[in-house]
Amino acid sequence: ISRRAPRELRLPAANQRGSAARGGPGGGGGCLKWRLRRAKGMAEPADYPPFQLGKPRFEQTSFYGRFRHFLDIIDPRTLFVTESRLKEAVQLLEDYKHGTLPPGVTNKELWGAQKIKQAIIHPDTNETIFMPFRMSGIVVGLLLPNQTLASTVFWQWLNQSHNACVNYANRNATKPSPTSKFIQGYLGAVISAVSIAVGLNVLVQRANKFTPATRLLIQRFVPFPAVASANICNVVLMRHTELEEGIDVLDNNGNIVGSSRIAAKHALLETALTRVVLPMPILVLPPIIMSILEKTSLLRSRPRMILPVQSLVCLAAFGLALPLAISLFPQMSEVST
């Protein structure tokens, strides 16, 4: 039996729109500036296979294929697509669906149009997702140097609030779910993240055997267990009913054949593992990199540059971590009968 993993499985809480894209194909570098090319005999780029509506551009059986797919999905340029360009992309896909494509439209233009639509339009509700809550929206701030108790609470709250909004905006809307579930998950994630982060910071500050430099380095790793535990808490609280009711399973033709609690357990386990892996590069690599960079003469003589440099390091780590984590497991998994 083949089953479709719910959207949250594809969207980690630091989250997450791996599933919101529904295996969306990607476009290339020119996906935001596509135009109908009427010139005959124009060669197709080798990286653009024949277009398939609703199918991924990259094969999904290997980790590398899934990684390329999600790199394409979180393209930050999709945040700045205009309303008119979105309408053009949607219309082009409608023309393809009804067999009324204008002459000269290339596979690259079709893949680019589908990428735009899947990055912006919710596949279940057909509503436009608010820009900051799309998969390509990024929030940086958990690794600011010399954080106080107040700043730790603020950034953990902000991170989990953004995660909750992303989860809701990219939720699986095929089955109705009360808003109370999302509120419950949000409160649980915030409380767990803040409690662990504050508790670990207090313990580190009271550890007199550490030198100030060692204490500062350890404090920079505090966000990882806080965020990882909050992500797991978010999954359990927001999706625990799936273990009781099961999730939809499909046959090889994509037809729903029933619900399965075994598939739900499998999906939640993969989700939890993904959300533990997700913050690793984001919350582990930047502290190591920044501890090295802060010793350089450039940053020691220009302390005001530390914050922008750290933001760039975190941004780069996030851009790698998100597709890396959500590519670990296929969007479609199989369970034995």
mmCIF file of C-alpha atoms in Angstrom, residues 78-337:
data_model
loop_
_atom_site.group_PDB
_atom_site.id
_atom_site.type_symbol
_atom_site.label_atom_id
_atom_site.label_comp_id
_atom_site.label_asym_id
_atom_site.label_seq_id
_atom_site.Cartn_x
_atom_site.Cartn_y
_atom_site.Cartn_z
ATOM 1 C CA THR A 78 9.694 33.282 -5.180
ATOM 2 C CA LEU A 79 9.005 35.679 -2.298
ATOM 3 C CA PHE A 80 9.084 38.583 -4.739
ATOM 4 C CA VAL A 81 6.892 37.239 -7.519
ATOM 5 C CA THR A 82 4.283 39.843 -8.432
ATOM 6 C CA GLU A 83 0.564 39.166 -8.585
ATOM 7 C CA SER A 84 0.507 39.597 -12.347
ATOM 8 C CA ARG A 85 3.359 37.134 -12.814
ATOM 9 C CA LEU A 86 1.629 34.620 -10.571
ATOM 10 C CA LYS A 87 -1.533 34.903 -12.678
ATOM 11 C CA GLU A 88 0.498 34.364 -15.836
ATOM 12 C CA ALA A 89 2.069 31.223 -14.340
ATOM 13 C CA VAL A 90 -1.293 29.835 -13.263
ATOM 14 C CA GLN A 91 -2.815 30.591 -16.670
ATOM 15 C CA LEU A 92 0.048 28.886 -18.484
ATOM 16 C CA LEU A 93 -0.495 25.734 -16.427
ATOM 17 C CA GLU A 94 -4.235 25.888 -17.128
ATOM 18 C CA ASP A 95 -3.511 26.173 -20.854
ATOM 19 C CA TYR A 96 -1.259 23.121 -20.613
ATOM 20 C CA LYS A 97 -3.919 21.182 -18.704
ATOM 21 C CA HIS A 98 -6.570 21.904 -21.326
ATOM 22 C CA GLY A 99 -4.239 21.436 -24.283
ATOM 23 C CA THR A 100 -4.405 25.068 -25.398
ATOM 24 C CA LEU A 101 -0.754 26.075 -25.003
ATOM 25 C CA PRO A 102 0.430 28.836 -27.329
ATOM 26 C CA PRO A 103 3.083 27.701 -29.818
ATOM 27 C CA GLY A 104 6.710 28.001 -28.752
ATOM 28 C CA VAL A 105 6.270 27.406 -24.992
ATOM 29 C CA THR A 106 9.295 25.495 -23.651
ATOM 30 C CA ASN A 107 9.638 22.905 -20.907
ATOM 31 C CA LYS A 108 11.712 25.389 -18.930
ATOM 32 C CA GLU A 109 8.851 27.891 -18.942
ATOM 33 C CA LEU A 110 6.372 25.247 -17.845
ATOM 34 C CA TRP A 111 8.589 24.001 -15.016
ATOM 35 C CA GLY A 112 9.180 27.607 -13.942
ATOM 36 C CA ALA A 113 5.451 28.367 -13.957
ATOM 37 C CA GLN A 114 4.725 25.318 -11.826
ATOM 38 C CA LYS A 115 7.477 26.263 -9.398
ATOM 39 C CA ILE A 116 5.968 29.709 -8.921
ATOM 40 C CA LYS A 117 2.484 28.350 -8.340
ATOM 41 C CA GLN A 118 3.570 25.673 -5.882
ATOM 42 C CA ALA A 119 5.715 28.116 -3.918
ATOM 43 C CA ILE A 120 2.845 30.576 -3.453
ATOM 44 C CA ILE A 121 -0.511 28.796 -3.798
ATOM 45 C CA HIS A 122 -1.743 26.310 -1.188
ATOM 46 C CA PRO A 123 -2.487 23.054 -3.054
ATOM 47 C CA ASP A 124 -5.594 22.187 -1.008
ATOM 48 C CA THR A 125 -7.266 25.576 -0.516
ATOM 49 C CA ASN A 126 -5.889 27.336 -3.641
ATOM 50 C CA GLU A 127 -5.293 30.386 -1.465
ATOM 51 C CA THR A 128 -2.164 32.540 -1.603
ATOM 52 C CA ILE A 129 0.172 31.840 1.312
ATOM 53 C CA PHE A 130 1.256 34.960 3.184
ATOM 54 C CA MET A 131 4.826 35.740 2.132
ATOM 55 C CA PRO A 132 6.672 35.360 5.508
ATOM 56 C CA PHE A 133 5.061 31.950 6.059
ATOM 57 C CA ARG A 134 6.124 30.332 2.802
ATOM 58 C CA MET A 135 8.896 27.755 2.781
ATOM 59 C CA SER A 136 11.249 30.314 1.314
ATOM 60 C CA GLY A 137 10.726 32.677 4.277
ATOM 61 C CA ILE A 138 13.662 32.655 6.694
ATOM 62 C CA VAL A 139 14.066 33.949 10.254
ATOM 63 C CA VAL A 140 17.544 34.318 11.737
ATOM 64 C CA GLY A 141 18.215 35.249 15.352
ATOM 65 C CA LEU A 142 18.760 32.314 17.701
ATOM 66 C CA LEU A 143 22.536 32.650 17.768
ATOM 67 C CA LEU A 144 23.070 36.277 18.680
ATOM 68 C CA PRO A 145 26.199 36.730 20.799
ATOM 69 C CA ASN A 146 26.020 37.477 24.536
ATOM 70 C CA GLN A 147 22.309 36.780 24.830
ATOM 71 C CA THR A 148 20.599 37.862 28.032
ATOM 72 C CA LEU A 149 17.734 35.984 29.669
ATOM 73 C CA ALA A 150 15.220 38.339 28.063
ATOM 74 C CA SER A 151 16.756 37.999 24.587
ATOM 75 C CA THR A 152 16.822 34.188 24.906
ATOM 76 C CA VAL A 153 13.115 34.121 25.752
ATOM 77 C CA PHE A 154 12.299 36.583 22.968
ATOM 78 C CA TRP A 155 14.144 34.727 20.183
ATOM 79 C CA GLN A 156 12.830 31.328 21.234
ATOM 80 C CA TRP A 157 9.297 32.736 21.298
ATOM 81 C CA LEU A 158 9.782 34.413 17.903
ATOM 82 C CA ASN A 159 11.196 31.247 16.339
ATOM 83 C CA GLN A 160 8.378 29.015 17.574
ATOM 84 C CA SER A 161 5.765 31.630 16.643
ATOM 85 C CA HIS A 162 7.121 31.707 13.103
ATOM 86 C CA ASN A 163 7.187 27.911 13.016
ATOM 87 C CA ALA A 164 3.577 27.726 14.154
ATOM 88 C CA CYS A 165 2.480 30.181 11.464
ATOM 89 C CA VAL A 166 4.391 28.243 8.790
ATOM 90 C CA ASN A 167 2.823 24.990 9.991
ATOM 91 C CA TYR A 168 -0.668 26.442 9.831
ATOM 92 C CA ALA A 169 -0.165 28.164 6.472
ATOM 93 C CA ASN A 170 1.165 24.938 4.932
ATOM 94 C CA ARG A 171 -1.087 22.514 6.795
ATOM 95 C CA ASN A 172 -2.696 19.464 5.238
ATOM 96 C CA ALA A 173 -6.149 20.879 4.507
ATOM 97 C CA THR A 174 -7.635 17.702 3.036
ATOM 98 C CA LYS A 175 -9.043 16.861 6.470
ATOM 99 C CA PRO A 176 -10.588 19.513 8.735
ATOM 100 C CA SER A 177 -8.582 20.185 11.867
ATOM 101 C CA PRO A 178 -9.684 22.470 14.711
ATOM 102 C CA THR A 179 -7.643 25.578 15.326
ATOM 103 C CA SER A 180 -7.285 24.496 18.959
ATOM 104 C CA LYS A 181 -4.800 21.824 17.840
ATOM 105 C CA PHE A 182 -2.491 24.428 16.355
ATOM 106 C CA ILE A 183 -2.816 26.633 19.434
ATOM 107 C CA GLN A 184 -2.030 23.643 21.638
ATOM 108 C CA GLY A 185 1.023 22.767 19.583
ATOM 109 C CA TYR A 186 2.173 26.382 19.550
ATOM 110 C CA LEU A 187 1.910 26.812 23.322
ATOM 111 C CA GLY A 188 3.617 23.478 23.971
ATOM 112 C CA ALA A 189 6.482 24.300 21.610
ATOM 113 C CA VAL A 190 7.022 27.784 23.067
ATOM 114 C CA ILE A 191 6.921 26.590 26.679
ATOM 115 C CA SER A 192 9.299 23.683 26.053
ATOM 116 C CA ALA A 193 11.745 25.767 23.994
ATOM 117 C CA VAL A 194 11.870 28.658 26.468
ATOM 118 C CA SER A 195 12.079 26.374 29.520
ATOM 119 C CA ILE A 196 14.963 24.308 28.159
ATOM 120 C CA ALA A 197 16.881 27.300 26.779
ATOM 121 C CA VAL A 198 16.537 29.329 29.984
ATOM 122 C CA GLY A 199 17.285 26.311 32.187
ATOM 123 C CA LEU A 200 20.452 25.395 30.297
ATOM 124 C CA ASN A 201 21.627 29.024 30.280
ATOM 125 C CA VAL A 202 21.180 29.238 34.052
ATOM 126 C CA LEU A 203 23.085 25.983 34.569
ATOM 127 C CA VAL A 204 25.947 27.150 32.368
ATOM 128 C CA GLN A 205 26.176 30.505 34.164
ATOM 129 C CA ARG A 206 26.379 28.744 37.522
ATOM 130 C CA ALA A 207 29.108 26.355 36.360
ATOM 131 C CA ASN A 208 32.111 28.057 37.915
ATOM 132 C CA LYS A 209 34.602 25.512 36.611
ATOM 133 C CA PHE A 210 34.231 26.822 33.042
ATOM 134 C CA THR A 211 36.318 29.718 31.797
ATOM 135 C CA PRO A 212 34.377 32.711 30.440
ATOM 136 C CA ALA A 213 35.330 31.770 26.864
ATOM 137 C CA THR A 214 34.184 28.154 27.345
ATOM 138 C CA ARG A 215 30.972 29.300 29.018
ATOM 139 C CA LEU A 216 30.198 31.595 26.087
ATOM 140 C CA LEU A 217 30.854 28.806 23.577
ATOM 141 C CA ILE A 218 28.558 26.390 25.450
ATOM 142 C CA GLN A 219 25.826 29.020 25.657
ATOM 143 C CA ARG A 220 25.851 29.264 21.888
ATOM 144 C CA PHE A 221 24.935 25.578 21.629
ATOM 145 C CA VAL A 222 22.006 25.919 24.042
ATOM 146 C CA PRO A 223 19.483 26.738 21.277
ATOM 147 C CA PHE A 224 19.936 23.312 19.652
ATOM 148 C CA PRO A 225 18.420 21.087 22.368
ATOM 149 C CA ALA A 226 15.791 23.755 23.014
ATOM 150 C CA VAL A 227 14.689 23.939 19.390
ATOM 151 C CA ALA A 228 14.948 20.184 18.762
ATOM 152 C CA SER A 229 12.811 19.318 21.790
ATOM 153 C CA ALA A 230 10.314 22.044 20.916
ATOM 154 C CA ASN A 231 10.028 20.678 17.383
ATOM 155 C CA ILE A 232 9.282 17.177 18.675
ATOM 156 C CA CYS A 233 6.771 18.592 21.143
ATOM 157 C CA ASN A 234 5.121 20.504 18.317
ATOM 158 C CA VAL A 235 4.774 17.329 16.214
ATOM 159 C CA VAL A 236 3.327 15.261 19.067
ATOM 160 C CA LEU A 237 0.822 17.884 20.188
ATOM 161 C CA MET A 238 -0.371 18.896 16.735
ATOM 162 C CA ARG A 239 -0.598 15.430 15.188
ATOM 163 C CA HIS A 240 -1.276 12.981 18.001
ATOM 164 C CA THR A 241 -4.834 12.353 16.735
ATOM 165 C CA GLU A 242 -3.350 10.818 13.577
ATOM 166 C CA LEU A 243 -2.130 7.909 15.680
ATOM 167 C CA GLU A 244 -5.737 7.258 16.701
ATOM 168 C CA GLU A 245 -7.509 7.984 13.418
ATOM 169 C CA GLY A 246 -4.778 7.064 10.930
ATOM 170 C CA ILE A 247 -3.868 8.862 7.697
ATOM 171 C CA ASP A 248 -4.979 8.288 4.122
ATOM 172 C CA VAL A 249 -3.244 5.536 2.167
ATOM 173 C CA LEU A 250 -3.194 5.324 -1.619
ATOM 174 C CA ASP A 251 -2.791 2.548 -4.129
ATOM 175 C CA ASN A 252 -0.348 2.664 -7.048
ATOM 176 C CA ASN A 253 -2.858 4.676 -9.083
ATOM 177 C CA GLY A 254 -3.187 7.392 -6.445
ATOM 178 C CA ASN A 255 -6.642 6.335 -5.268
ATOM 179 C CA ILE A 256 -7.450 6.562 -1.555
ATOM 180 C CA VAL A 257 -8.102 3.050 -0.248
ATOM 181 C CA GLY A 258 -8.516 3.798 3.446
ATOM 182 C CA SER A 259 -6.738 5.031 6.569
ATOM 183 C CA SER A 260 -3.810 3.455 8.372
ATOM 184 C CA ARG A 261 -2.521 3.997 11.905
ATOM 185 C CA ILE A 262 0.664 2.126 11.004
ATOM 186 C CA ALA A 263 1.323 4.651 8.237
ATOM 187 C CA ALA A 264 0.561 7.472 10.689
ATOM 188 C CA LYS A 265 3.110 6.120 13.165
ATOM 189 C CA HIS A 266 5.674 5.806 10.379
ATOM 190 C CA ALA A 267 4.958 9.369 9.210
ATOM 191 C CA LEU A 268 5.231 10.893 12.683
ATOM 192 C CA LEU A 269 8.505 9.081 13.346
ATOM 193 C CA GLU A 270 10.018 10.422 10.122
ATOM 194 C CA THR A 271 8.708 13.891 10.951
ATOM 195 C CA ALA A 272 10.286 13.838 14.402
ATOM 196 C CA LEU A 273 13.637 12.660 13.029
ATOM 197 C CA THR A 274 13.562 15.327 10.342
ATOM 198 C CA ARG A 275 12.853 18.053 12.870
ATOM 199 C CA VAL A 276 15.730 16.919 15.073
ATOM 200 C CA VAL A 277 18.150 16.928 12.139
ATOM 201 C CA LEU A 278 16.897 20.276 10.797
ATOM 202 C CA PRO A 279 18.399 22.558 13.478
ATOM 203 C CA MET A 280 21.732 20.729 13.605
ATOM 204 C CA PRO A 281 23.545 22.646 10.841
ATOM 205 C CA ILE A 282 21.775 25.868 11.819
ATOM 206 C CA LEU A 283 22.555 25.750 15.535
ATOM 207 C CA VAL A 284 25.828 23.821 15.566
ATOM 208 C CA LEU A 285 27.867 25.114 12.623
ATOM 209 C CA PRO A 286 27.458 28.902 13.183
ATOM 210 C CA PRO A 287 28.779 28.810 16.783
ATOM 211 C CA ILE A 288 31.873 26.938 15.626
ATOM 212 C CA ILE A 289 32.421 29.230 12.645
ATOM 213 C CA MET A 290 31.810 32.416 14.638
ATOM 214 C CA SER A 291 34.140 31.350 17.464
ATOM 215 C CA ILE A 292 36.887 31.196 14.822
ATOM 216 C CA LEU A 293 35.939 34.376 12.978
ATOM 217 C CA GLU A 294 35.677 36.450 16.163
ATOM 218 C CA LYS A 295 39.349 35.777 16.837
ATOM 219 C CA THR A 296 40.385 37.336 13.536
ATOM 220 C CA SER A 297 41.833 40.838 13.514
ATOM 221 C CA LEU A 298 39.046 42.044 11.218
ATOM 222 C CA LEU A 299 36.209 41.381 13.684
ATOM 223 C CA ARG A 300 38.273 42.187 16.769
ATOM 224 C CA SER A 301 38.950 45.650 15.419
ATOM 225 C CA ARG A 302 35.365 46.055 14.103
ATOM 226 C CA PRO A 303 33.006 44.549 16.701
ATOM 227 C CA ARG A 304 29.967 46.088 14.986
ATOM 228 C CA MET A 305 30.482 43.684 12.108
ATOM 229 C CA ILE A 306 29.927 40.628 14.309
ATOM 230 C CA LEU A 307 26.125 40.745 14.102
ATOM 231 C CA PRO A 308 25.855 41.115 10.295
ATOM 232 C CA VAL A 309 28.567 38.479 9.740
ATOM 233 C CA GLN A 310 26.815 36.084 12.096
ATOM 234 C CA SER A 311 23.508 36.696 10.343
ATOM 235 C CA LEU A 312 25.093 35.806 6.997
ATOM 236 C CA VAL A 313 26.631 32.646 8.467
ATOM 237 C CA CYS A 314 23.263 31.608 9.922
ATOM 238 C CA LEU A 315 21.527 32.390 6.650
ATOM 239 C CA ALA A 316 23.948 30.199 4.719
ATOM 240 C CA ALA A 317 23.585 27.379 7.251
ATOM 241 C CA PHE A 318 19.800 27.587 7.081
ATOM 242 C CA GLY A 319 19.809 27.562 3.293
ATOM 243 C CA LEU A 320 21.707 24.270 3.440
ATOM 244 C CA ALA A 321 19.982 22.717 6.464
ATOM 245 C CA LEU A 322 16.366 23.003 5.343
ATOM 246 C CA PRO A 323 16.603 21.098 2.037
ATOM 247 C CA LEU A 324 19.108 18.706 3.620
ATOM 248 C CA ALA A 325 16.730 17.737 6.428
ATOM 249 C CA ILE A 326 13.498 17.467 4.466
ATOM 250 C CA SER A 327 15.254 15.415 1.777
ATOM 251 C CA LEU A 328 16.062 12.593 4.187
ATOM 252 C CA PHE A 329 12.806 10.760 3.504
ATOM 253 C CA PRO A 330 10.668 10.509 0.352
ATOM 254 C CA GLN A 331 7.386 12.405 0.294
ATOM 255 C CA MET A 332 5.686 9.146 -0.660
ATOM 256 C CA SER A 333 6.492 6.083 1.453
ATOM 257 C CA GLU A 334 5.301 2.495 1.410
ATOM 258 C CA VAL A 335 3.931 0.294 4.170
ATOM 259 C CA SER A 336 3.512 -3.460 3.935
ATOM 260 C CA THR A 337 0.038 -4.942 4.038
#
